[in-house]
Short mmCIF file of C-alpha atoms in Angstrom, two decimals:
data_model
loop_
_atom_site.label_atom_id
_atom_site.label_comp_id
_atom_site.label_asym_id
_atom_site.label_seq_id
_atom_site.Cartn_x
_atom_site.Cartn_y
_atom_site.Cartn_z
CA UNK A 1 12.36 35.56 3.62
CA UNK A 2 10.83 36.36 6.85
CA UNK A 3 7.57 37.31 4.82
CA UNK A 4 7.37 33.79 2.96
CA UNK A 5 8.29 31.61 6.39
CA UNK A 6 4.96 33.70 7.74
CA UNK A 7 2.41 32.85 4.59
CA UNK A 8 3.84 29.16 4.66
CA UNK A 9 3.37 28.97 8.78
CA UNK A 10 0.24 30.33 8.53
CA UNK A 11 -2.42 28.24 10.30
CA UNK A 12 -4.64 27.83 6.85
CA UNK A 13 -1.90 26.50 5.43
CA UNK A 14 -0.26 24.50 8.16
CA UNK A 15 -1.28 21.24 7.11
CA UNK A 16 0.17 21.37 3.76
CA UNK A 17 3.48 22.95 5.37
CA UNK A 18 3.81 19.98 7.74
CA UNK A 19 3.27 17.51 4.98
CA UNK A 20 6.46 19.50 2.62
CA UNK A 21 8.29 19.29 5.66
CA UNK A 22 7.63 15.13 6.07
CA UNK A 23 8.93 15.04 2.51
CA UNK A 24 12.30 16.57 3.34
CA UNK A 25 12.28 14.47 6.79
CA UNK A 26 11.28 10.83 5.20
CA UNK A 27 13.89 11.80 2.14
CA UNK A 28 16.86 12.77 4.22
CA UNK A 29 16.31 9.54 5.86
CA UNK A 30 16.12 7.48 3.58
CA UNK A 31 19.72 8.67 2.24
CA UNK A 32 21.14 8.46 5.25
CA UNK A 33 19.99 4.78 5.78
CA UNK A 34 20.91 3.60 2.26
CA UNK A 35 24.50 5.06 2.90
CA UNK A 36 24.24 2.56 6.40
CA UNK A 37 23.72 -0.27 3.98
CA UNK A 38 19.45 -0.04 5.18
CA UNK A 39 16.81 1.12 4.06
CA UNK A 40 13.30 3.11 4.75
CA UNK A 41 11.66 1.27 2.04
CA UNK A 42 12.34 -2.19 3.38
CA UNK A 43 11.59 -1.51 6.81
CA UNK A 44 7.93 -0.38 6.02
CA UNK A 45 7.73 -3.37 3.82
CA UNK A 46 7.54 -2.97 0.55
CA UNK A 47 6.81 -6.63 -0.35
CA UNK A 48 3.47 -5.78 0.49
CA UNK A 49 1.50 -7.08 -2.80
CA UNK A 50 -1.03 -4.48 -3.83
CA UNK A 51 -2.03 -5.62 -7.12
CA UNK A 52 -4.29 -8.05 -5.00
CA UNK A 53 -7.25 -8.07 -2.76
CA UNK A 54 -6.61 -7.98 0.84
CA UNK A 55 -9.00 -8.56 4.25
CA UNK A 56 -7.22 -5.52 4.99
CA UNK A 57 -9.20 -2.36 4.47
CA UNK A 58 -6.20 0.07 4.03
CA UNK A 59 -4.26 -2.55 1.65
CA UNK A 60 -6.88 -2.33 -0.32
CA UNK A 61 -7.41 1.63 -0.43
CA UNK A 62 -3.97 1.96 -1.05
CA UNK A 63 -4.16 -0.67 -3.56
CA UNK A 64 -6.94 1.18 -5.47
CA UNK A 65 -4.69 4.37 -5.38
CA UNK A 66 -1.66 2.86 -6.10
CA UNK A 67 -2.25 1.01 -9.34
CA UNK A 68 1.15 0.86 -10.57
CA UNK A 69 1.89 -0.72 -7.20
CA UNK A 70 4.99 1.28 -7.00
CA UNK A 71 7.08 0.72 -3.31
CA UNK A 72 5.23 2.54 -0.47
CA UNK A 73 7.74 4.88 -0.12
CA UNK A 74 7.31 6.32 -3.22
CA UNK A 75 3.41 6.04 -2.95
CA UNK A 76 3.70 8.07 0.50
CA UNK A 77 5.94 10.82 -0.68
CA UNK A 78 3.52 11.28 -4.21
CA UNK A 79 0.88 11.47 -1.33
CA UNK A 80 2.15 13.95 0.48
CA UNK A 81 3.83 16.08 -2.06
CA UNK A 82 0.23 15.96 -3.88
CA UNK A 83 -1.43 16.71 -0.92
CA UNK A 84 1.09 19.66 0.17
CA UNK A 85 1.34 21.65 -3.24
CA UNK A 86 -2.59 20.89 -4.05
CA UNK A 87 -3.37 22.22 -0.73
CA UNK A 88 -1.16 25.80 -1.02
CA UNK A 89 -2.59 25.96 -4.24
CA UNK A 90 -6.06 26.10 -3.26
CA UNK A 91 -5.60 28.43 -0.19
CA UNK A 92 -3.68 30.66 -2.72
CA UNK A 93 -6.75 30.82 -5.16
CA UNK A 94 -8.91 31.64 -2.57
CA UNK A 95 -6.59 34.13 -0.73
CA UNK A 96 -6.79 35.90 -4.15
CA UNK A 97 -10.78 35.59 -4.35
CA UNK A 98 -12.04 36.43 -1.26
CA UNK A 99 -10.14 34.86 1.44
CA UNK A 100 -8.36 31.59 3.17
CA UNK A 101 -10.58 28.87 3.54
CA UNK A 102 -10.39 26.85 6.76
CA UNK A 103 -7.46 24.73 7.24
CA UNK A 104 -10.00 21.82 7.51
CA UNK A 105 -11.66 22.39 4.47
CA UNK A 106 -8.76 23.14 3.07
CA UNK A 107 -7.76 19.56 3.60
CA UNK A 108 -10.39 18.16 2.02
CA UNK A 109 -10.45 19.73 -1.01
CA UNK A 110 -6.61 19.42 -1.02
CA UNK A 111 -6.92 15.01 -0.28
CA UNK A 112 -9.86 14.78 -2.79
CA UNK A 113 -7.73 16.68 -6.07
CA UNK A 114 -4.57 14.30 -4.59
CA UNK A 115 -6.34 10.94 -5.11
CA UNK A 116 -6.55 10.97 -8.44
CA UNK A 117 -3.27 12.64 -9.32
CA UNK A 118 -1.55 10.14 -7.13
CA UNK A 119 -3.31 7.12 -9.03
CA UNK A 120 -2.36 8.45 -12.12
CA UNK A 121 1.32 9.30 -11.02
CA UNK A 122 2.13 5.88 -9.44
CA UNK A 123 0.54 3.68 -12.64
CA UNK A 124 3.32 6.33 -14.84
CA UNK A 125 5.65 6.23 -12.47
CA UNK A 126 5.64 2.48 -11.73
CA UNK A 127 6.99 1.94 -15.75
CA UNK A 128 10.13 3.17 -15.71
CA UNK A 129 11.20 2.70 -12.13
CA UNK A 130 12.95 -0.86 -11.50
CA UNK A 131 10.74 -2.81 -8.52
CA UNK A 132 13.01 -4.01 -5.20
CA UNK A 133 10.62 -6.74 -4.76
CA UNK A 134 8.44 -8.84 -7.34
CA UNK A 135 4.38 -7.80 -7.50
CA UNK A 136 3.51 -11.29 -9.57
CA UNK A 137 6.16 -13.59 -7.87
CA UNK A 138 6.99 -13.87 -4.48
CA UNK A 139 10.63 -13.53 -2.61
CA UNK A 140 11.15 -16.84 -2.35
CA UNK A 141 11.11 -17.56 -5.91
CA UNK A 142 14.08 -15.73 -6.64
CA UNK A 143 16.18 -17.97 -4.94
CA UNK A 144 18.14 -20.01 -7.31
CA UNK A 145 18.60 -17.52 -9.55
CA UNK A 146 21.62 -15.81 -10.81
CA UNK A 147 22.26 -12.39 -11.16
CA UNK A 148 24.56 -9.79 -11.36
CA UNK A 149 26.40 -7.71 -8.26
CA UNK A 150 25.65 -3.46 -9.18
CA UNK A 151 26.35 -2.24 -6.16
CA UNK A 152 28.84 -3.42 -4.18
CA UNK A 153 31.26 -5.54 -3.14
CA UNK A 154 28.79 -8.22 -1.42
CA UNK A 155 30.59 -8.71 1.72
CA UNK A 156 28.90 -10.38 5.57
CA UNK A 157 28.60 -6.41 6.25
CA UNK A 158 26.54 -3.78 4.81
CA UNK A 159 23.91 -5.23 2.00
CA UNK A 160 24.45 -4.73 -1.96
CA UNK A 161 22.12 -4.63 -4.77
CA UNK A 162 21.90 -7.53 -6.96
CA UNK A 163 20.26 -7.12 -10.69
CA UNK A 164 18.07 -10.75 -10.88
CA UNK A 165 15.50 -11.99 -13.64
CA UNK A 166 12.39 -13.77 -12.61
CA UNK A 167 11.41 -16.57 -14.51
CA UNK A 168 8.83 -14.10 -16.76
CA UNK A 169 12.09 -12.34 -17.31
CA UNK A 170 11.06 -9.53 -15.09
CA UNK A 171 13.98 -7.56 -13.56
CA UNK A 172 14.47 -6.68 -9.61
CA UNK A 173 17.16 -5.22 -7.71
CA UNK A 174 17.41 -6.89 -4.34
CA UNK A 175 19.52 -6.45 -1.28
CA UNK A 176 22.21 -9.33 -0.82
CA UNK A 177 24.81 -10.07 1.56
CA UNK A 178 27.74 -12.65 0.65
CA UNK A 179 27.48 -16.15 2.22
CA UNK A 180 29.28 -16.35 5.69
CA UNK A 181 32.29 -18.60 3.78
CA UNK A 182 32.13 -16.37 0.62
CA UNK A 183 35.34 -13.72 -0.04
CA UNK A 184 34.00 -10.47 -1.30
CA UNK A 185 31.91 -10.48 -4.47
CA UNK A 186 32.86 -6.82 -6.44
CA UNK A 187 30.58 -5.13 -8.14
CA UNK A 188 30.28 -7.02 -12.12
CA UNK A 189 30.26 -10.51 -10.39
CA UNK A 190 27.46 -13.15 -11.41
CA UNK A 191 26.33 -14.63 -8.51
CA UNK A 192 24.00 -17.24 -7.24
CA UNK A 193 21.12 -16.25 -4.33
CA UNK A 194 21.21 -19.30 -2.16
CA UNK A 195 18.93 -17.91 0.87
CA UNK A 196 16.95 -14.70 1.84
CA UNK A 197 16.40 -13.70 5.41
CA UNK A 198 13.11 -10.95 4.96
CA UNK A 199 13.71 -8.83 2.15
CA UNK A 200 17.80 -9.70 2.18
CA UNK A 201 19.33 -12.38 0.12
CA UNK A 202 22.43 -14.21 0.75
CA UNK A 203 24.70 -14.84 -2.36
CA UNK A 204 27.57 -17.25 -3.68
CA UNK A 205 29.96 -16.50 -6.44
CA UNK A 206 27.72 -18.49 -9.83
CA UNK A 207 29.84 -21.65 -11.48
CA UNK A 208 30.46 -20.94 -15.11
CA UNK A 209 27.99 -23.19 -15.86
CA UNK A 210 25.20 -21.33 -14.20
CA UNK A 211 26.42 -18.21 -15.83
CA UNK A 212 24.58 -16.62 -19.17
CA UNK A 213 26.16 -16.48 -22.23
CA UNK A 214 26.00 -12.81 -22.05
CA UNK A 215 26.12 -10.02 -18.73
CA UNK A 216 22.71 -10.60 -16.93
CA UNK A 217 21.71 -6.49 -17.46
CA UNK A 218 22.20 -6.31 -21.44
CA UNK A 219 19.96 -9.32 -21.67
CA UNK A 220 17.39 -6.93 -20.02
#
């Protein structure tokens, strides 16, 4: 053990230890915050739209990386698992051919193999993972839809999920809080979102009338 915690610490391989250990870091965190009714992913914004140009420089790198626009959380932890095992790998080739390269140019090597292993993980990735947030609508235009409450109960505390169609009939799972007036909405409930504050909405139990003939997720 004490042999392994040496190679990993070592400094040519520092870098790539530092970025396994961000992985562990940003992914224990982001438990504990969903369990606190947050969340990492919506506090570093993942409405950001990447499927379209920007004026900023690093939307737009990202953007070009990211092609399955998956939520930047994701896109950062495929970065730096990418970059940590890429970079371990390398040093360990050379180790066995003549000798450590330089941490620096270790890192290089290590960002230009993650690139394109990253673009082609996040356009595979992005196809079977449901999206929080809409890349061809916006926010807003959820509102006035009605979904269905699958993880919950919706109460004024701690935000739920809420499974909602688009108009294309694109599926998202939002955050939602019940309305101020509203009793508690248990998980199964069809439900109306009335408001959003950011990336929150605020829901109301749906009339019958505004209800589909059949449960909003098997029409999916």
């Amino acid at each position: 053990m004490s042999a392994l915690l040496e190679h990993v610490m070592s400094p040519e391989v520092r870098p790539f230890a530092i970025a396994a250990a961000m992985i562990l870091i940003v992914g224990s965190v982001e438990v504990i915050s969903m369990l606190v009714g947050a969340s990492l992913s919506e506090m570093l914004g993942t409405n950001i739209d990447f499927g379209h140009p920007s004026d900023n420089g690093v939307i737009n790198a990202i953007s070009w990386i990211n092609v399955g626009g998956v939520p930047l959380l994701i896109f950062l932890l495929l970065l730096l698992g990418a970059f940590s095992i890429t970079g371990f790998l390398i040093q360990d080739v050379a180790r066995m051919v003549a000798g450590p390269l330089p941490a620096t140019l270790a890192s290089v090597g290590a960002v230009a193999v993650s690139v394109p292993l990253v673009r082609g993980a996040s356009r595979a990735i992005a196809r079977v993972i449901p999206k929080d947030e809409s890349y061809a609508v916006g926010l807003g235009d959820l509102v006035g839809r009605v979904g269905e409450v699958v993880i919950g109960p919706l109460d004024q505390g701690p935000p739920g999920r809420v499974s909602v169609a688009d108009v294309h009939g694109n599926r998202h799972f939002v955050w939602a809080v019940a309305a101020p007036a509203s009793s508690p909405l248990p998980q199964g409930t069809m439900v109306l979102l009335v408001d959003r504050d950011g990336t929150r909405f605020v829901a109301v139990k749906a009339d019958d009338e505004l209800k589909p003939s059949k449960p909003t997720l098997s029409n999916s």
